[in-house]
Amino acid sequence: MAAVGFAVSHYLNAAVDSRHRATVLSFKGLAFNLGYGFVSLLFALALRAYRDTGSAGDGLAGALTLLPVWLVFTALIMALIFWRHRAHLLQRN
């Protein structure tokens, strides 16, 4: 995730003029922190849902099986967002 943050910051530094760069990078940091917090909250809820499955290892294994589902769901949402804004994204090139 650190590499993604670095790549996004590098792109934003190149794409945004210096007057707005600090604001844009601050919002990037806010978005990343909210994303981490939201995923952590969902994982904590999954751990709580699986806590009565026997051992702690079984609960963790059950919660970890939800991570690929979350990845697919997030990828589909991002694909939908990019698809809806494709005209604007292609116009920039």
Tab-separated table of C-alpha atoms in Angstrom:
chain	number	residue	atom	x	y	z
A	1	MET	CA	0.000	0.000	0.000
A	2	ALA	CA	2.928	2.307	0.548
A	3	ALA	CA	3.838	1.977	-3.127
A	4	VAL	CA	0.294	2.935	-4.141
A	5	GLY	CA	0.417	5.980	-1.879
A	6	PHE	CA	3.778	6.990	-3.338
A	7	ALA	CA	2.547	6.526	-6.920
A	8	VAL	CA	-0.604	8.557	-6.289
A	9	SER	CA	1.377	11.328	-4.595
A	10	HIS	CA	3.882	11.381	-7.464
A	11	TYR	CA	1.068	11.638	-10.032
A	12	LEU	CA	-0.714	14.369	-8.071
A	13	ASN	CA	2.512	16.358	-7.705
A	14	ALA	CA	2.898	16.322	-11.481
A	15	ALA	CA	-0.766	16.944	-12.335
A	16	VAL	CA	-1.698	19.716	-9.875
A	17	ASP	CA	-0.332	23.235	-9.919
A	18	SER	CA	1.635	24.381	-6.892
A	19	ARG	CA	-1.149	26.648	-5.565
A	20	HIS	CA	-3.467	23.683	-4.973
A	21	ARG	CA	-0.957	20.890	-4.398
A	22	ALA	CA	-1.030	20.931	-0.581
A	23	THR	CA	-4.830	20.854	-0.520
A	24	VAL	CA	-5.024	17.995	-3.015
A	25	LEU	CA	-2.390	15.966	-1.161
A	26	SER	CA	-4.228	16.587	2.116
A	27	PHE	CA	-7.444	15.251	0.608
A	28	LYS	CA	-5.516	12.267	-0.755
A	29	GLY	CA	-4.291	11.532	2.766
A	30	LEU	CA	-7.805	11.936	4.141
A	31	ALA	CA	-9.203	9.546	1.526
A	32	PHE	CA	-6.539	6.930	2.276
A	33	ASN	CA	-7.121	7.191	6.040
A	34	LEU	CA	-10.891	6.900	5.632
A	35	GLY	CA	-10.382	3.886	3.375
A	36	TYR	CA	-8.084	2.175	5.878
A	37	GLY	CA	-10.516	2.912	8.694
A	38	PHE	CA	-13.515	1.614	6.765
A	39	VAL	CA	-11.773	-1.629	5.786
A	40	SER	CA	-10.540	-2.081	9.366
A	41	LEU	CA	-14.061	-1.588	10.682
A	42	LEU	CA	-15.464	-4.134	8.224
A	43	PHE	CA	-12.763	-6.640	9.149
A	44	ALA	CA	-13.465	-6.117	12.862
A	45	LEU	CA	-17.158	-6.764	12.205
A	46	ALA	CA	-16.252	-9.937	10.300
A	47	LEU	CA	-14.056	-11.098	13.189
A	48	ARG	CA	-16.906	-10.458	15.603
A	49	ALA	CA	-19.331	-12.404	13.422
A	50	TYR	CA	-16.976	-15.397	13.345
A	51	ARG	CA	-15.870	-15.250	16.993
A	52	ASP	CA	-18.185	-18.068	18.120
A	53	THR	CA	-16.939	-20.583	15.551
A	54	GLY	CA	-14.731	-22.421	18.033
A	55	SER	CA	-11.114	-21.377	18.279
A	56	ALA	CA	-9.634	-17.986	17.533
A	57	GLY	CA	-7.890	-19.458	14.499
A	58	ASP	CA	-11.198	-20.637	13.064
A	59	GLY	CA	-12.682	-17.185	13.553
A	60	LEU	CA	-9.720	-15.545	11.836
A	61	ALA	CA	-9.868	-18.031	8.961
A	62	GLY	CA	-13.564	-17.312	8.502
A	63	ALA	CA	-12.992	-13.567	8.478
A	64	LEU	CA	-10.087	-13.881	6.033
A	65	THR	CA	-12.321	-15.689	3.548
A	66	LEU	CA	-14.283	-12.441	3.206
A	67	LEU	CA	-11.257	-10.453	1.990
A	68	PRO	CA	-11.412	-11.769	-1.618
A	69	VAL	CA	-15.121	-10.924	-1.675
A	70	TRP	CA	-14.271	-7.395	-0.531
A	71	LEU	CA	-11.564	-7.136	-3.217
A	72	VAL	CA	-13.974	-8.162	-5.993
A	73	PHE	CA	-16.680	-5.822	-4.681
A	74	THR	CA	-14.261	-2.889	-4.521
A	75	ALA	CA	-12.883	-3.651	-7.998
A	76	LEU	CA	-16.409	-3.719	-9.440
A	77	ILE	CA	-17.304	-0.403	-7.803
A	78	MET	CA	-14.086	1.205	-9.071
A	79	ALA	CA	-14.680	-0.182	-12.584
A	80	LEU	CA	-18.193	1.277	-12.544
A	81	ILE	CA	-16.881	4.668	-11.429
A	82	PHE	CA	-14.183	4.714	-14.128
A	83	TRP	CA	-16.677	3.529	-16.761
A	84	ARG	CA	-19.112	6.315	-15.883
A	85	HIS	CA	-16.345	8.926	-16.103
A	86	ARG	CA	-14.525	7.459	-19.114
A	87	ALA	CA	-15.461	10.348	-21.417
A	88	HIS	CA	-13.911	12.864	-19.038
A	89	LEU	CA	-10.829	10.692	-18.535
A	90	LEU	CA	-10.319	10.202	-22.279
A	91	GLN	CA	-10.822	13.913	-22.930
A	92	ARG	CA	-7.748	14.756	-20.835
A	93	ASN	CA	-5.399	12.911	-23.245
